Amino acid sequence: MALREVVQFPDPRLKQVSEPITEVTDEIRELARDMIDVMYDEPGIGLAAPQVGASVRMFVIDTDWTDDGNDRNPTVVINPVISDREGRITWEEGCLSVPDYQATVERDATITLRGTDLDGNPIEEHAEGLRAVCIQHECDHLDGILFIDRISRLKRSLYVKKRKKQLAAEQA
Ligand code: ZN
């Protein structure tokens, strides 16, 4: 089966606030499976539902996998909520929806993530470092926020210009 396409900036779907998931339907399970496939294929360490055009509050994450494919351990998180934010950390971030760009972003250093899995079991995870950064990045997607919305206005506008040129060249 063909992989779902990753929605890319400046697609307006990336700016939408996603809806809570009230019931884990077959459609949601299929979406989760597809998101995991896309994450490993791209490759990435996290993917939020809006990045494949689904405006629902779910993301997948796997911050430890390597390319040999033997240690994949994806976590699917439904209706995530972040609490117990402490400290600050800066990290060089990129995003599958923001092509050809990385920038340093400041976020909370340690967090607690709560949500549920596909079987309705509660998830509670304390995260730090890359894992905490990635969780905050994916939760941002569910609120229509990209990492380029968290960098300086100048840096953002330089990227937007570059991206517009790139898109114009693709269409030419
Ligand atoms: Zn992203």
Short mmCIF file of N, CA, C and O in Angstrom, two decimals, residues 51-147:
data_model
loop_
_atom_site.label_atom_id
_atom_site.label_comp_id
_atom_site.label_asym_id
_atom_site.label_seq_id
_atom_site.Cartn_x
_atom_site.Cartn_y
_atom_site.Cartn_z
N GLN A 51 0.19 16.00 10.26
CA GLN A 51 1.24 15.92 9.23
C GLN A 51 0.89 14.95 8.11
O GLN A 51 1.54 14.94 7.07
N VAL A 52 -0.12 14.11 8.34
CA VAL A 52 -0.64 13.31 7.22
C VAL A 52 -2.08 13.74 6.91
O VAL A 52 -2.86 12.99 6.33
N GLY A 53 -2.43 14.96 7.32
CA GLY A 53 -3.70 15.56 6.94
C GLY A 53 -4.88 15.16 7.80
O GLY A 53 -6.03 15.44 7.43
N ALA A 54 -4.64 14.51 8.95
CA ALA A 54 -5.73 14.10 9.84
C ALA A 54 -5.75 15.03 11.06
O ALA A 54 -4.78 15.07 11.82
N SER A 55 -6.84 15.76 11.23
CA SER A 55 -6.88 16.77 12.28
C SER A 55 -7.40 16.19 13.59
O SER A 55 -8.43 16.58 14.12
N VAL A 56 -6.67 15.20 14.11
CA VAL A 56 -7.03 14.55 15.39
C VAL A 56 -5.81 14.51 16.31
O VAL A 56 -4.67 14.52 15.85
N ARG A 57 -6.11 14.45 17.64
CA ARG A 57 -5.03 14.59 18.63
C ARG A 57 -4.35 13.24 18.89
O ARG A 57 -4.66 12.55 19.86
N MET A 58 -3.42 12.93 18.02
CA MET A 58 -2.64 11.69 18.15
C MET A 58 -1.27 11.91 17.53
O MET A 58 -1.15 12.60 16.52
N PHE A 59 -0.23 11.34 18.19
CA PHE A 59 1.08 11.34 17.54
C PHE A 59 1.76 10.01 17.79
O PHE A 59 1.37 9.24 18.68
N VAL A 60 2.78 9.73 16.98
CA VAL A 60 3.61 8.55 17.19
C VAL A 60 5.04 9.03 17.41
O VAL A 60 5.45 10.08 16.90
N ILE A 61 5.79 8.26 18.20
CA ILE A 61 7.15 8.68 18.54
C ILE A 61 8.01 7.44 18.73
O ILE A 61 7.54 6.41 19.22
N ASP A 62 9.26 7.55 18.29
CA ASP A 62 10.26 6.53 18.59
C ASP A 62 11.61 7.22 18.49
O ASP A 62 12.13 7.45 17.40
N THR A 63 12.17 7.58 19.63
CA THR A 63 13.39 8.39 19.63
C THR A 63 14.65 7.53 19.70
O THR A 63 15.75 8.05 19.72
N ASP A 64 14.51 6.21 19.75
CA ASP A 64 15.69 5.35 19.95
C ASP A 64 16.03 4.44 18.79
O ASP A 64 17.04 3.75 18.83
N TRP A 65 15.19 4.40 17.77
CA TRP A 65 15.41 3.40 16.73
C TRP A 65 16.60 3.76 15.84
O TRP A 65 16.96 4.90 15.68
N THR A 66 17.22 2.71 15.31
CA THR A 66 18.31 2.89 14.35
C THR A 66 17.93 2.16 13.07
O THR A 66 17.00 1.36 13.05
N ASP A 67 18.72 2.42 12.03
CA ASP A 67 18.33 2.00 10.69
C ASP A 67 18.31 0.49 10.46
O ASP A 67 17.71 0.03 9.50
N ASP A 68 18.95 -0.30 11.34
CA ASP A 68 18.97 -1.74 11.09
C ASP A 68 17.59 -2.38 11.30
O ASP A 68 17.37 -3.53 10.93
N GLY A 69 16.65 -1.60 11.90
CA GLY A 69 15.26 -2.05 11.94
C GLY A 69 14.95 -3.06 13.03
O GLY A 69 13.82 -3.54 13.14
N ASN A 70 15.92 -3.38 13.88
CA ASN A 70 15.68 -4.40 14.89
C ASN A 70 15.19 -3.85 16.22
O ASN A 70 14.76 -4.61 17.08
N ASP A 71 15.28 -2.57 16.37
CA ASP A 71 14.98 -2.01 17.70
C ASP A 71 13.86 -0.99 17.63
O ASP A 71 13.83 -0.01 18.34
N ARG A 72 12.90 -1.23 16.76
CA ARG A 72 11.78 -0.29 16.64
C ARG A 72 10.81 -0.48 17.79
O ARG A 72 10.41 -1.59 18.10
N ASN A 73 10.46 0.64 18.41
CA ASN A 73 9.58 0.59 19.56
C ASN A 73 8.67 1.82 19.54
O ASN A 73 8.80 2.72 20.37
N PRO A 74 7.74 1.86 18.56
CA PRO A 74 6.92 3.07 18.43
C PRO A 74 5.89 3.19 19.55
O PRO A 74 5.32 2.18 19.99
N THR A 75 5.70 4.40 20.02
CA THR A 75 4.65 4.68 21.00
C THR A 75 3.58 5.52 20.32
O THR A 75 3.89 6.53 19.68
N VAL A 76 2.33 5.08 20.42
CA VAL A 76 1.21 5.86 19.90
C VAL A 76 0.56 6.56 21.10
O VAL A 76 0.22 5.91 22.08
N VAL A 77 0.41 7.87 21.01
CA VAL A 77 -0.18 8.63 22.11
C VAL A 77 -1.43 9.35 21.62
O VAL A 77 -1.38 10.12 20.66
N ILE A 78 -2.55 9.08 22.30
CA ILE A 78 -3.84 9.70 21.96
C ILE A 78 -4.18 10.74 23.02
O ILE A 78 -3.99 10.50 24.22
N ASN A 79 -4.67 11.88 22.55
CA ASN A 79 -5.05 12.99 23.43
C ASN A 79 -3.96 13.34 24.45
O ASN A 79 -4.20 13.36 25.66
N PRO A 80 -2.75 13.63 23.98
CA PRO A 80 -1.65 13.90 24.89
C PRO A 80 -1.81 15.21 25.65
O PRO A 80 -2.37 16.19 25.11
N VAL A 81 -1.35 15.19 26.90
CA VAL A 81 -1.32 16.40 27.73
C VAL A 81 0.05 16.44 28.40
O VAL A 81 0.52 15.43 28.91
N ILE A 82 0.67 17.61 28.39
CA ILE A 82 1.98 17.78 29.02
C ILE A 82 1.81 18.56 30.32
O ILE A 82 1.09 19.55 30.37
N SER A 83 2.48 18.07 31.39
CA SER A 83 2.45 18.81 32.66
C SER A 83 3.83 18.72 33.30
O SER A 83 4.76 18.14 32.72
N ASP A 84 3.95 19.27 34.50
CA ASP A 84 5.20 19.22 35.29
C ASP A 84 6.39 19.71 34.48
O ASP A 84 7.46 19.09 34.47
N ARG A 85 6.20 20.82 33.79
CA ARG A 85 7.28 21.36 32.97
C ARG A 85 8.34 21.99 33.87
O ARG A 85 8.02 22.82 34.72
N GLU A 86 9.61 21.61 33.67
CA GLU A 86 10.68 22.20 34.48
C GLU A 86 11.93 22.45 33.66
O GLU A 86 12.29 21.65 32.81
N GLY A 87 12.60 23.57 33.96
CA GLY A 87 13.86 23.89 33.32
C GLY A 87 13.69 24.26 31.86
O GLY A 87 12.59 24.22 31.33
N ARG A 88 14.81 24.67 31.26
CA ARG A 88 14.79 25.01 29.84
C ARG A 88 15.92 24.28 29.15
O ARG A 88 16.96 23.99 29.75
N ILE A 89 15.70 23.96 27.87
CA ILE A 89 16.70 23.25 27.09
C ILE A 89 16.63 23.80 25.66
O ILE A 89 15.55 24.18 25.20
N THR A 90 17.78 23.87 25.00
CA THR A 90 17.76 24.24 23.58
C THR A 90 18.20 23.04 22.76
O THR A 90 19.06 22.27 23.19
N TRP A 91 17.58 22.91 21.60
CA TRP A 91 17.85 21.75 20.75
C TRP A 91 17.71 22.15 19.29
O TRP A 91 16.86 22.98 18.96
N GLU A 92 18.55 21.59 18.46
CA GLU A 92 18.45 21.83 17.02
C GLU A 92 17.33 20.95 16.46
O GLU A 92 17.44 19.73 16.49
N GLU A 93 16.26 21.58 15.99
CA GLU A 93 15.09 20.82 15.54
C GLU A 93 14.90 20.90 14.03
O GLU A 93 15.30 21.85 13.38
N GLY A 94 14.27 19.86 13.51
CA GLY A 94 13.81 19.84 12.14
C GLY A 94 12.42 19.23 12.15
O GLY A 94 11.92 18.83 13.19
N CYS A 95 11.80 19.16 10.99
CA CYS A 95 10.42 18.67 10.93
C CYS A 95 10.15 18.14 9.53
O CYS A 95 10.52 18.78 8.54
N LEU A 96 9.50 17.00 9.44
CA LEU A 96 9.20 16.42 8.13
C LEU A 96 8.29 17.34 7.32
O LEU A 96 8.26 17.25 6.09
N SER A 97 7.56 18.23 7.99
CA SER A 97 6.65 19.15 7.30
C SER A 97 7.32 20.49 6.96
O SER A 97 6.68 21.36 6.37
N VAL A 98 8.57 20.65 7.38
CA VAL A 98 9.31 21.89 7.11
C VAL A 98 10.60 21.50 6.38
O VAL A 98 11.64 21.32 7.00
N PRO A 99 10.52 21.33 5.06
CA PRO A 99 11.64 20.75 4.32
C PRO A 99 12.92 21.58 4.38
O PRO A 99 12.86 22.81 4.36
N ASP A 100 14.03 20.88 4.43
CA ASP A 100 15.36 21.48 4.28
C ASP A 100 15.65 22.61 5.26
O ASP A 100 16.18 23.65 4.90
N TYR A 101 15.29 22.42 6.52
CA TYR A 101 15.56 23.48 7.48
C TYR A 101 15.70 22.92 8.89
O TYR A 101 14.94 22.04 9.29
N GLN A 102 16.70 23.45 9.60
CA GLN A 102 16.85 23.16 11.03
C GLN A 102 17.09 24.46 11.76
O GLN A 102 17.68 25.38 11.20
N ALA A 103 16.64 24.53 13.00
CA ALA A 103 16.91 25.72 13.80
C ALA A 103 16.87 25.33 15.27
O ALA A 103 16.23 24.35 15.66
N THR A 104 17.58 26.12 16.08
CA THR A 104 17.62 25.87 17.51
C THR A 104 16.36 26.44 18.16
O THR A 104 16.00 27.58 17.91
N VAL A 105 15.72 25.60 18.96
CA VAL A 105 14.47 25.98 19.62
C VAL A 105 14.65 25.78 21.13
O VAL A 105 15.30 24.82 21.55
N GLU A 106 14.09 26.71 21.91
CA GLU A 106 14.14 26.55 23.37
C GLU A 106 12.81 25.97 23.86
O GLU A 106 11.74 26.44 23.48
N ARG A 107 12.91 24.94 24.69
CA ARG A 107 11.70 24.30 25.23
C ARG A 107 11.92 23.92 26.68
O ARG A 107 12.99 24.14 27.23
N ASP A 108 10.88 23.29 27.28
CA ASP A 108 11.01 22.81 28.66
C ASP A 108 11.92 21.59 28.69
O ASP A 108 11.85 20.72 27.83
N ALA A 109 12.77 21.53 29.72
CA ALA A 109 13.81 20.49 29.77
C ALA A 109 13.27 19.14 30.22
O ALA A 109 13.65 18.10 29.69
N THR A 110 12.39 19.15 31.22
CA THR A 110 11.77 17.89 31.66
C THR A 110 10.26 18.09 31.72
O THR A 110 9.76 19.17 32.08
N ILE A 111 9.55 17.05 31.35
CA ILE A 111 8.08 17.12 31.29
C ILE A 111 7.47 15.79 31.73
O ILE A 111 8.17 14.78 31.78
N THR A 112 6.18 15.83 32.00
CA THR A 112 5.42 14.59 32.13
C THR A 112 4.39 14.57 31.01
O THR A 112 3.69 15.57 30.79
N LEU A 113 4.34 13.45 30.30
CA LEU A 113 3.36 13.26 29.23
C LEU A 113 2.28 12.31 29.73
O LEU A 113 2.58 11.24 30.27
N ARG A 114 1.04 12.72 29.55
CA ARG A 114 -0.08 11.81 29.82
C ARG A 114 -0.96 11.71 28.59
O ARG A 114 -1.07 12.65 27.82
N GLY A 115 -1.59 10.56 28.43
CA GLY A 115 -2.49 10.34 27.31
C GLY A 115 -2.98 8.91 27.41
O GLY A 115 -2.89 8.30 28.47
N THR A 116 -3.48 8.37 26.31
CA THR A 116 -3.88 6.96 26.29
C THR A 116 -3.30 6.29 25.05
O THR A 116 -2.96 6.95 24.08
N ASP A 117 -3.22 4.96 25.11
CA ASP A 117 -2.77 4.22 23.94
C ASP A 117 -3.99 3.75 23.13
O ASP A 117 -5.13 4.11 23.45
N LEU A 118 -3.76 2.96 22.11
CA LEU A 118 -4.84 2.55 21.21
C LEU A 118 -5.86 1.64 21.90
O LEU A 118 -6.98 1.46 21.39
N ASP A 119 -5.48 1.05 23.03
CA ASP A 119 -6.41 0.18 23.76
C ASP A 119 -7.07 0.91 24.93
O ASP A 119 -7.73 0.28 25.76
N GLY A 120 -6.86 2.21 25.00
CA GLY A 120 -7.48 3.00 26.05
C GLY A 120 -6.72 2.97 27.37
O GLY A 120 -7.19 3.51 28.38
N ASN A 121 -5.55 2.33 27.39
CA ASN A 121 -4.74 2.31 28.61
C ASN A 121 -4.05 3.65 28.82
O ASN A 121 -3.59 4.25 27.86
N PRO A 122 -4.00 4.10 30.08
CA PRO A 122 -3.33 5.37 30.33
C PRO A 122 -1.83 5.29 30.09
O PRO A 122 -1.20 4.27 30.36
N ILE A 123 -1.29 6.37 29.55
CA ILE A 123 0.16 6.51 29.37
C ILE A 123 0.62 7.60 30.32
O ILE A 123 -0.02 8.65 30.40
N GLU A 124 1.69 7.33 31.05
CA GLU A 124 2.32 8.39 31.84
C GLU A 124 3.82 8.22 31.69
O GLU A 124 4.37 7.17 32.00
N GLU A 125 4.45 9.23 31.15
CA GLU A 125 5.89 9.14 30.89
C GLU A 125 6.59 10.43 31.31
O GLU A 125 6.16 11.52 30.96
N HIS A 126 7.67 10.27 32.07
CA HIS A 126 8.52 11.42 32.41
C HIS A 126 9.65 11.45 31.40
O HIS A 126 10.31 10.45 31.19
N ALA A 127 9.83 12.59 30.77
CA ALA A 127 10.80 12.65 29.67
C ALA A 127 11.74 13.82 29.86
O ALA A 127 11.41 14.84 30.46
N GLU A 128 12.95 13.65 29.32
CA GLU A 128 13.95 14.72 29.32
C GLU A 128 14.75 14.64 28.02
O GLU A 128 14.61 13.67 27.26
N GLY A 129 15.57 15.65 27.79
CA GLY A 129 16.44 15.64 26.61
C GLY A 129 15.66 15.55 25.32
O GLY A 129 14.57 16.11 25.19
N LEU A 130 16.21 14.79 24.36
CA LEU A 130 15.60 14.67 23.04
C LEU A 130 14.14 14.21 23.12
O LEU A 130 13.28 14.68 22.39
N ARG A 131 13.88 13.27 24.01
CA ARG A 131 12.53 12.72 24.13
C ARG A 131 11.53 13.82 24.54
O ARG A 131 10.44 13.92 23.98
N ALA A 132 11.93 14.65 25.50
CA ALA A 132 11.06 15.76 25.94
C ALA A 132 10.85 16.77 24.82
O ALA A 132 9.74 17.27 24.61
N VAL A 133 11.92 17.05 24.09
CA VAL A 133 11.85 18.00 22.96
C VAL A 133 10.88 17.48 21.91
O VAL A 133 9.99 18.20 21.43
N CYS A 134 11.04 16.20 21.58
CA CYS A 134 10.21 15.60 20.52
C CYS A 134 8.73 15.58 20.92
O CYS A 134 7.87 15.91 20.11
N ILE A 135 8.44 15.24 22.17
CA ILE A 135 7.05 15.20 22.64
C ILE A 135 6.43 16.60 22.54
O ILE A 135 5.30 16.76 22.07
N GLN A 136 7.18 17.63 22.95
CA GLN A 136 6.65 18.99 22.88
C GLN A 136 6.44 19.42 21.43
O GLN A 136 5.45 20.08 21.10
N HIS A 137 7.37 19.02 20.56
CA HIS A 137 7.26 19.34 19.13
C HIS A 137 5.99 18.71 18.53
O HIS A 137 5.24 19.37 17.81
N GLU A 138 5.75 17.43 18.87
CA GLU A 138 4.57 16.73 18.32
C GLU A 138 3.28 17.31 18.90
O GLU A 138 2.29 17.47 18.17
N CYS A 139 3.26 17.61 20.20
CA CYS A 139 2.05 18.21 20.80
C CYS A 139 1.77 19.58 20.17
O CYS A 139 0.61 19.93 19.97
N ASP A 140 2.81 20.33 19.86
CA ASP A 140 2.63 21.61 19.17
C ASP A 140 1.86 21.43 17.86
O ASP A 140 0.98 22.23 17.54
N HIS A 141 2.20 20.37 17.11
CA HIS A 141 1.50 20.13 15.84
C HIS A 141 -0.01 20.04 16.05
O HIS A 141 -0.79 20.46 15.20
N LEU A 142 -0.42 19.45 17.17
CA LEU A 142 -1.86 19.26 17.43
C LEU A 142 -2.55 20.59 17.72
O LEU A 142 -3.77 20.69 17.65
N ASP A 143 -1.75 21.60 18.06
CA ASP A 143 -2.30 22.94 18.27
C ASP A 143 -1.99 23.87 17.10
O ASP A 143 -2.13 25.10 17.20
N GLY A 144 -1.56 23.31 15.99
CA GLY A 144 -1.31 24.11 14.79
C GLY A 144 -0.04 24.94 14.86
O GLY A 144 0.09 25.96 14.19
N ILE A 145 0.91 24.50 15.71
CA ILE A 145 2.16 25.26 15.88
C ILE A 145 3.34 24.45 15.32
O ILE A 145 3.47 23.26 15.59
N LEU A 146 4.17 25.11 14.52
CA LEU A 146 5.38 24.49 13.99
C LEU A 146 6.61 25.03 14.73
O LEU A 146 6.54 26.11 15.32
N PHE A 147 7.73 24.30 14.65
CA PHE A 147 8.91 24.79 15.38
C PHE A 147 9.39 26.13 14.84
O PHE A 147 9.99 26.92 15.58
#
